[in-house]
């Protein structure tokens, strides 16, 4: 039997939230990358990164394929991807601010 730590980080993604994000980012019942539409090699990605205190909440998470996730994290297209993801999340959560997506000590 596997026991989860009693303490989790605010940036961690719970199984429940992960499932909610997969359901939200689905088209015709099939989870896909929100950027390119690929249904393969999917990952849940933080909009505001964990290193910047980005919370593991659905308002800060999107489904990306590995290629788009790498493009978001490590390329010269990062700013374009960031704007695309922000617009996507703002469509679902119009009154949610970037400040609310961050952990506050």
Tab-separated table of N, CA and C in Angstrom:
chain	number	residue	atom	x	y	z
A	1	UNK	N	0.838	-1.177	0.000
A	1	UNK	CA	0.000	0.000	0.000
A	1	UNK	C	0.885	1.243	0.000
A	2	UNK	N	0.506	2.252	-0.784
A	2	UNK	CA	1.269	3.486	-0.883
A	2	UNK	C	0.582	4.552	-0.042
A	3	UNK	N	1.359	5.202	0.787
A	3	UNK	CA	0.829	6.288	1.617
A	3	UNK	C	1.365	7.608	1.096
A	4	UNK	N	0.482	8.571	0.953
A	4	UNK	CA	0.896	9.898	0.555
A	4	UNK	C	1.334	10.672	1.786
A	5	UNK	N	2.276	11.533	1.602
A	5	UNK	CA	2.736	12.384	2.690
A	5	UNK	C	1.574	13.230	3.204
A	6	UNK	N	1.547	13.441	4.500
A	6	UNK	CA	0.492	14.286	5.064
A	6	UNK	C	0.640	15.723	4.596
A	7	UNK	N	1.849	16.099	4.262
A	7	UNK	CA	2.104	17.463	3.806
A	7	UNK	C	2.376	17.443	2.311
A	8	UNK	N	1.650	18.238	1.592
A	8	UNK	CA	1.904	18.373	0.166
A	8	UNK	C	2.203	19.832	-0.112
A	9	UNK	N	2.907	20.072	-1.163
A	9	UNK	CA	3.206	21.440	-1.558
A	9	UNK	C	2.002	22.037	-2.263
A	10	UNK	N	1.844	23.335	-2.123
A	10	UNK	CA	0.735	24.033	-2.780
A	10	UNK	C	0.847	23.952	-4.297
A	11	UNK	N	2.053	23.710	-4.790
A	11	UNK	CA	2.254	23.627	-6.239
A	11	UNK	C	1.938	22.237	-6.783
A	12	UNK	N	1.779	21.243	-5.891
A	12	UNK	CA	1.454	19.882	-6.319
A	12	UNK	C	0.053	19.828	-6.924
A	13	UNK	N	-0.155	18.862	-7.801
A	13	UNK	CA	-1.447	18.685	-8.456
A	13	UNK	C	-2.095	17.436	-7.885
A	14	UNK	N	-3.238	17.597	-7.264
A	14	UNK	CA	-3.942	16.447	-6.700
A	14	UNK	C	-4.567	15.632	-7.834
A	15	UNK	N	-4.815	14.347	-7.588
A	15	UNK	CA	-5.482	13.532	-8.616
A	15	UNK	C	-6.835	14.118	-9.033
A	16	UNK	N	-7.576	14.671	-8.092
A	16	UNK	CA	-8.886	15.255	-8.403
A	16	UNK	C	-8.740	16.442	-9.356
A	17	UNK	N	-7.806	17.329	-9.063
A	17	UNK	CA	-7.593	18.500	-9.919
A	17	UNK	C	-7.078	18.060	-11.286
A	18	UNK	N	-6.171	17.109	-11.304
A	18	UNK	CA	-5.643	16.596	-12.575
A	18	UNK	C	-6.794	16.087	-13.459
A	19	UNK	N	-7.718	15.336	-12.871
A	19	UNK	CA	-8.862	14.816	-13.613
A	19	UNK	C	-9.754	15.950	-14.121
A	20	UNK	N	-9.974	16.975	-13.294
A	20	UNK	CA	-10.793	18.126	-13.711
A	20	UNK	C	-10.159	18.835	-14.909
A	21	UNK	N	-8.834	18.966	-14.890
A	21	UNK	CA	-8.133	19.629	-15.996
A	21	UNK	C	-8.229	18.783	-17.265
A	22	UNK	N	-8.040	17.464	-17.137
A	22	UNK	CA	-8.185	16.586	-18.304
A	22	UNK	C	-9.598	16.671	-18.891
A	23	UNK	N	-10.604	16.751	-18.037
A	23	UNK	CA	-11.985	16.861	-18.530
A	23	UNK	C	-12.224	18.203	-19.198
A	24	UNK	N	-11.739	19.279	-18.588
A	24	UNK	CA	-11.935	20.617	-19.163
A	24	UNK	C	-11.262	20.720	-20.522
A	25	UNK	N	-10.067	20.162	-20.647
A	25	UNK	CA	-9.284	20.297	-21.871
A	25	UNK	C	-9.533	19.120	-22.826
A	26	UNK	N	-10.795	18.772	-22.967
A	26	UNK	CA	-11.217	17.692	-23.857
A	26	UNK	C	-12.144	18.241	-24.933
A	27	UNK	N	-12.052	17.633	-26.104
A	27	UNK	CA	-12.956	17.944	-27.202
A	27	UNK	C	-13.580	16.633	-27.650
A	28	UNK	N	-14.881	16.608	-27.746
A	28	UNK	CA	-15.614	15.398	-28.123
A	28	UNK	C	-15.233	14.212	-27.239
A	29	UNK	N	-15.000	14.481	-25.954
A	29	UNK	CA	-14.686	13.432	-24.996
A	29	UNK	C	-13.256	12.931	-25.036
A	30	UNK	N	-12.402	13.598	-25.781
A	30	UNK	CA	-11.006	13.165	-25.920
A	30	UNK	C	-10.082	14.286	-25.455
A	31	UNK	N	-9.266	14.013	-24.443
A	31	UNK	CA	-8.332	15.018	-23.937
A	31	UNK	C	-7.255	15.275	-24.975
A	32	UNK	N	-6.967	16.557	-25.216
A	32	UNK	CA	-5.994	16.957	-26.225
A	32	UNK	C	-5.162	18.128	-25.723
A	33	UNK	N	-4.024	18.310	-26.336
A	33	UNK	CA	-3.193	19.481	-26.082
A	33	UNK	C	-3.991	20.723	-26.475
A	34	UNK	N	-4.020	21.721	-25.599
A	34	UNK	CA	-4.811	22.915	-25.896
A	34	UNK	C	-4.194	23.766	-26.999
A	35	UNK	N	-2.916	23.569	-27.281
A	35	UNK	CA	-2.236	24.373	-28.301
A	35	UNK	C	-2.324	23.746	-29.688
A	36	UNK	N	-1.928	22.476	-29.808
A	36	UNK	CA	-1.862	21.865	-31.143
A	36	UNK	C	-2.953	20.829	-31.396
A	37	UNK	N	-3.669	20.423	-30.337
A	37	UNK	CA	-4.751	19.464	-30.497
A	37	UNK	C	-4.333	18.009	-30.455
A	38	UNK	N	-3.051	17.736	-30.246
A	38	UNK	CA	-2.579	16.347	-30.213
A	38	UNK	C	-3.167	15.614	-29.008
A	39	UNK	N	-3.601	14.366	-29.208
A	39	UNK	CA	-4.079	13.557	-28.088
A	39	UNK	C	-2.982	12.665	-27.494
A	40	UNK	N	-1.732	12.855	-27.935
A	40	UNK	CA	-0.634	11.973	-27.535
A	40	UNK	C	0.366	12.670	-26.606
A	41	UNK	N	0.978	11.874	-25.729
A	41	UNK	CA	2.039	12.341	-24.824
A	41	UNK	C	1.629	13.597	-24.063
A	42	UNK	N	0.477	13.508	-23.409
A	42	UNK	CA	-0.084	14.667	-22.728
A	42	UNK	C	0.476	14.827	-21.320
A	43	UNK	N	0.610	16.089	-20.919
A	43	UNK	CA	1.064	16.443	-19.589
A	43	UNK	C	0.214	17.596	-19.071
A	44	UNK	N	0.071	17.656	-17.753
A	44	UNK	CA	-0.585	18.808	-17.142
A	44	UNK	C	0.517	19.803	-16.797
A	45	UNK	N	0.392	21.013	-17.312
A	45	UNK	CA	1.425	22.041	-17.152
A	45	UNK	C	0.908	23.221	-16.351
A	46	UNK	N	1.780	23.778	-15.534
A	46	UNK	CA	1.462	24.997	-14.781
A	46	UNK	C	1.587	26.208	-15.703
A	47	UNK	N	0.617	27.116	-15.674
A	47	UNK	CA	0.726	28.386	-16.392
A	47	UNK	C	1.781	29.240	-15.700
A	48	UNK	N	1.583	29.500	-14.424
A	48	UNK	CA	2.617	30.135	-13.610
A	48	UNK	C	3.399	28.984	-12.990
A	49	UNK	N	4.662	28.890	-13.325
A	49	UNK	CA	5.483	27.754	-12.946
A	49	UNK	C	5.591	27.518	-11.452
A	50	UNK	N	5.871	26.293	-11.110
A	50	UNK	CA	6.048	25.910	-9.703
A	50	UNK	C	7.140	26.740	-9.053
A	51	UNK	N	8.217	27.001	-9.796
A	51	UNK	CA	9.338	27.777	-9.270
A	51	UNK	C	8.970	29.211	-8.943
A	52	UNK	N	7.914	29.710	-9.550
A	52	UNK	CA	7.426	31.060	-9.273
A	52	UNK	C	6.244	31.037	-8.308
A	53	UNK	N	6.010	29.879	-7.687
A	53	UNK	CA	4.925	29.755	-6.707
A	53	UNK	C	3.579	29.431	-7.320
A	54	UNK	N	3.566	28.993	-8.567
A	54	UNK	CA	2.303	28.659	-9.231
A	54	UNK	C	1.595	27.504	-8.545
A	55	UNK	N	0.358	27.713	-8.193
A	55	UNK	CA	-0.427	26.717	-7.470
A	55	UNK	C	-0.858	25.560	-8.366
A	56	UNK	N	-1.084	24.419	-7.753
A	56	UNK	CA	-1.584	23.239	-8.453
A	56	UNK	C	-3.099	23.227	-8.470
A	57	UNK	N	-3.687	24.284	-9.016
A	57	UNK	CA	-5.139	24.441	-9.095
A	57	UNK	C	-5.548	24.507	-10.568
A	58	UNK	N	-6.785	24.117	-10.833
A	58	UNK	CA	-7.225	24.051	-12.233
A	58	UNK	C	-7.134	25.406	-12.934
A	59	UNK	N	-7.241	26.481	-12.193
A	59	UNK	CA	-7.158	27.826	-12.772
A	59	UNK	C	-5.737	28.184	-13.209
A	60	UNK	N	-4.762	27.341	-12.857
A	60	UNK	CA	-3.368	27.584	-13.213
A	60	UNK	C	-2.774	26.440	-14.049
A	61	UNK	N	-3.600	25.526	-14.502
A	61	UNK	CA	-3.109	24.330	-15.188
A	61	UNK	C	-3.772	24.141	-16.542
A	62	UNK	N	-3.013	23.590	-17.472
A	62	UNK	CA	-3.538	23.245	-18.793
A	62	UNK	C	-2.915	21.938	-19.248
A	63	UNK	N	-3.560	21.282	-20.201
A	63	UNK	CA	-3.007	20.082	-20.818
A	63	UNK	C	-2.218	20.498	-22.056
A	64	UNK	N	-0.956	20.051	-22.093
A	64	UNK	CA	-0.089	20.263	-23.246
A	64	UNK	C	0.549	18.938	-23.629
A	65	UNK	N	0.825	18.757	-24.901
A	65	UNK	CA	1.622	17.597	-25.309
A	65	UNK	C	3.077	17.897	-24.937
A	66	UNK	N	3.912	16.879	-24.975
A	66	UNK	CA	5.314	17.047	-24.585
A	66	UNK	C	5.990	18.135	-25.423
A	67	UNK	N	5.738	18.128	-26.723
A	67	UNK	CA	6.376	19.102	-27.622
A	67	UNK	C	5.973	20.540	-27.255
A	68	UNK	N	4.687	20.771	-27.056
A	68	UNK	CA	4.222	22.122	-26.711
A	68	UNK	C	4.685	22.515	-25.311
A	69	UNK	N	4.744	21.554	-24.388
A	69	UNK	CA	5.222	21.841	-23.033
A	69	UNK	C	6.690	22.262	-23.079
A	70	UNK	N	7.494	21.565	-23.864
A	70	UNK	CA	8.893	21.953	-24.023
A	70	UNK	C	9.012	23.324	-24.667
A	71	UNK	N	8.177	23.591	-25.661
A	71	UNK	CA	8.185	24.895	-26.313
A	71	UNK	C	7.845	25.988	-25.295
A	72	UNK	N	6.905	25.699	-24.411
A	72	UNK	CA	6.507	26.668	-23.394
A	72	UNK	C	7.627	26.904	-22.383
A	73	UNK	N	8.307	25.845	-21.990
A	73	UNK	CA	9.323	25.954	-20.950
A	73	UNK	C	10.688	26.412	-21.446
A	74	UNK	N	11.037	26.112	-22.706
A	74	UNK	CA	12.436	26.259	-23.096
A	74	UNK	C	12.689	26.882	-24.459
A	75	UNK	N	11.796	27.648	-24.984
A	75	UNK	CA	12.058	28.140	-26.340
A	75	UNK	C	11.872	29.644	-26.429
A	76	UNK	N	12.250	30.165	-27.588
A	76	UNK	CA	12.055	31.584	-27.840
A	76	UNK	C	10.579	31.910	-28.080
A	77	UNK	N	9.736	30.882	-28.150
A	77	UNK	CA	8.295	31.076	-28.306
A	77	UNK	C	7.564	31.095	-26.963
A	78	UNK	N	8.326	31.132	-25.866
A	78	UNK	CA	7.735	31.077	-24.537
A	78	UNK	C	6.706	32.194	-24.312
A	79	UNK	N	7.033	33.414	-24.707
A	79	UNK	CA	6.105	34.528	-24.479
A	79	UNK	C	4.812	34.366	-25.279
A	80	UNK	N	4.945	33.884	-26.514
A	80	UNK	CA	3.758	33.634	-27.338
A	80	UNK	C	2.883	32.548	-26.705
A	81	UNK	N	3.535	31.482	-26.224
A	81	UNK	CA	2.797	30.391	-25.561
A	81	UNK	C	2.142	30.890	-24.279
A	82	UNK	N	2.852	31.684	-23.516
A	82	UNK	CA	2.317	32.208	-22.253
A	82	UNK	C	1.050	33.022	-22.515
A	83	UNK	N	1.080	33.850	-23.529
A	83	UNK	CA	-0.094	34.667	-23.876
A	83	UNK	C	-1.257	33.785	-24.327
A	84	UNK	N	-0.963	32.760	-25.124
A	84	UNK	CA	-1.991	31.822	-25.583
A	84	UNK	C	-2.645	31.115	-24.391
A	85	UNK	N	-1.825	30.616	-23.466
A	85	UNK	CA	-2.345	29.898	-22.302
A	85	UNK	C	-3.138	30.831	-21.404
A	86	UNK	N	-2.646	32.048	-21.204
A	86	UNK	CA	-3.372	33.018	-20.368
A	86	UNK	C	-4.750	33.299	-20.962
A	87	UNK	N	-4.813	33.512	-22.257
A	87	UNK	CA	-6.100	33.758	-22.921
A	87	UNK	C	-7.024	32.562	-22.752
A	88	UNK	N	-6.476	31.372	-22.914
A	88	UNK	CA	-7.261	30.147	-22.757
A	88	UNK	C	-7.860	30.064	-21.347
A	89	UNK	N	-7.013	30.245	-20.328
A	89	UNK	CA	-7.495	30.167	-18.945
A	89	UNK	C	-8.469	31.301	-18.625
A	90	UNK	N	-8.203	32.494	-19.133
A	90	UNK	CA	-9.099	33.629	-18.888
A	90	UNK	C	-10.484	33.405	-19.480
A	91	UNK	N	-10.574	32.622	-20.553
A	91	UNK	CA	-11.882	32.299	-21.127
A	91	UNK	C	-12.707	31.449	-20.166
A	92	UNK	N	-12.047	30.577	-19.415
A	92	UNK	CA	-12.736	29.728	-18.441
A	92	UNK	C	-12.924	30.414	-17.095
A	93	UNK	N	-11.974	31.225	-16.701
A	93	UNK	CA	-11.987	31.855	-15.370
A	93	UNK	C	-11.731	33.353	-15.514
A	94	UNK	N	-12.705	34.098	-16.057
A	94	UNK	CA	-12.477	35.508	-16.408
A	94	UNK	C	-12.182	36.421	-15.217
A	95	UNK	N	-12.607	36.058	-14.048
A	95	UNK	CA	-12.378	36.921	-12.887
A	95	UNK	C	-11.232	36.449	-12.010
A	96	UNK	N	-10.446	35.512	-12.505
A	96	UNK	CA	-9.337	34.945	-11.739
A	96	UNK	C	-8.053	35.649	-12.146
A	97	UNK	N	-7.332	36.201	-11.176
A	97	UNK	CA	-6.121	36.967	-11.481
A	97	UNK	C	-4.871	36.087	-11.397
A	98	UNK	N	-3.808	36.540	-12.030
A	98	UNK	CA	-2.535	35.821	-11.941
A	98	UNK	C	-2.048	35.768	-10.500
A	99	UNK	N	-2.316	36.791	-9.732
A	99	UNK	CA	-1.911	36.806	-8.325
A	99	UNK	C	-2.598	35.681	-7.545
A	100	UNK	N	-3.822	35.358	-7.910
A	100	UNK	CA	-4.553	34.266	-7.242
A	100	UNK	C	-4.010	32.890	-7.634
A	101	UNK	N	-3.215	32.840	-8.677
A	101	UNK	CA	-2.625	31.585	-9.130
A	101	UNK	C	-1.316	31.270	-8.415
A	102	UNK	N	-0.876	32.174	-7.536
A	102	UNK	CA	0.403	32.022	-6.849
A	102	UNK	C	0.222	31.751	-5.371
A	103	UNK	N	1.153	30.963	-4.841
A	103	UNK	CA	1.186	30.656	-3.409
A	103	UNK	C	1.653	31.892	-2.660
A	104	UNK	N	0.947	32.171	-1.573
A	104	UNK	CA	1.310	33.302	-0.714
A	104	UNK	C	1.710	32.757	0.650
A	105	UNK	N	2.881	33.106	1.078
A	105	UNK	CA	3.362	32.623	2.387
A	105	UNK	C	2.755	33.418	3.517
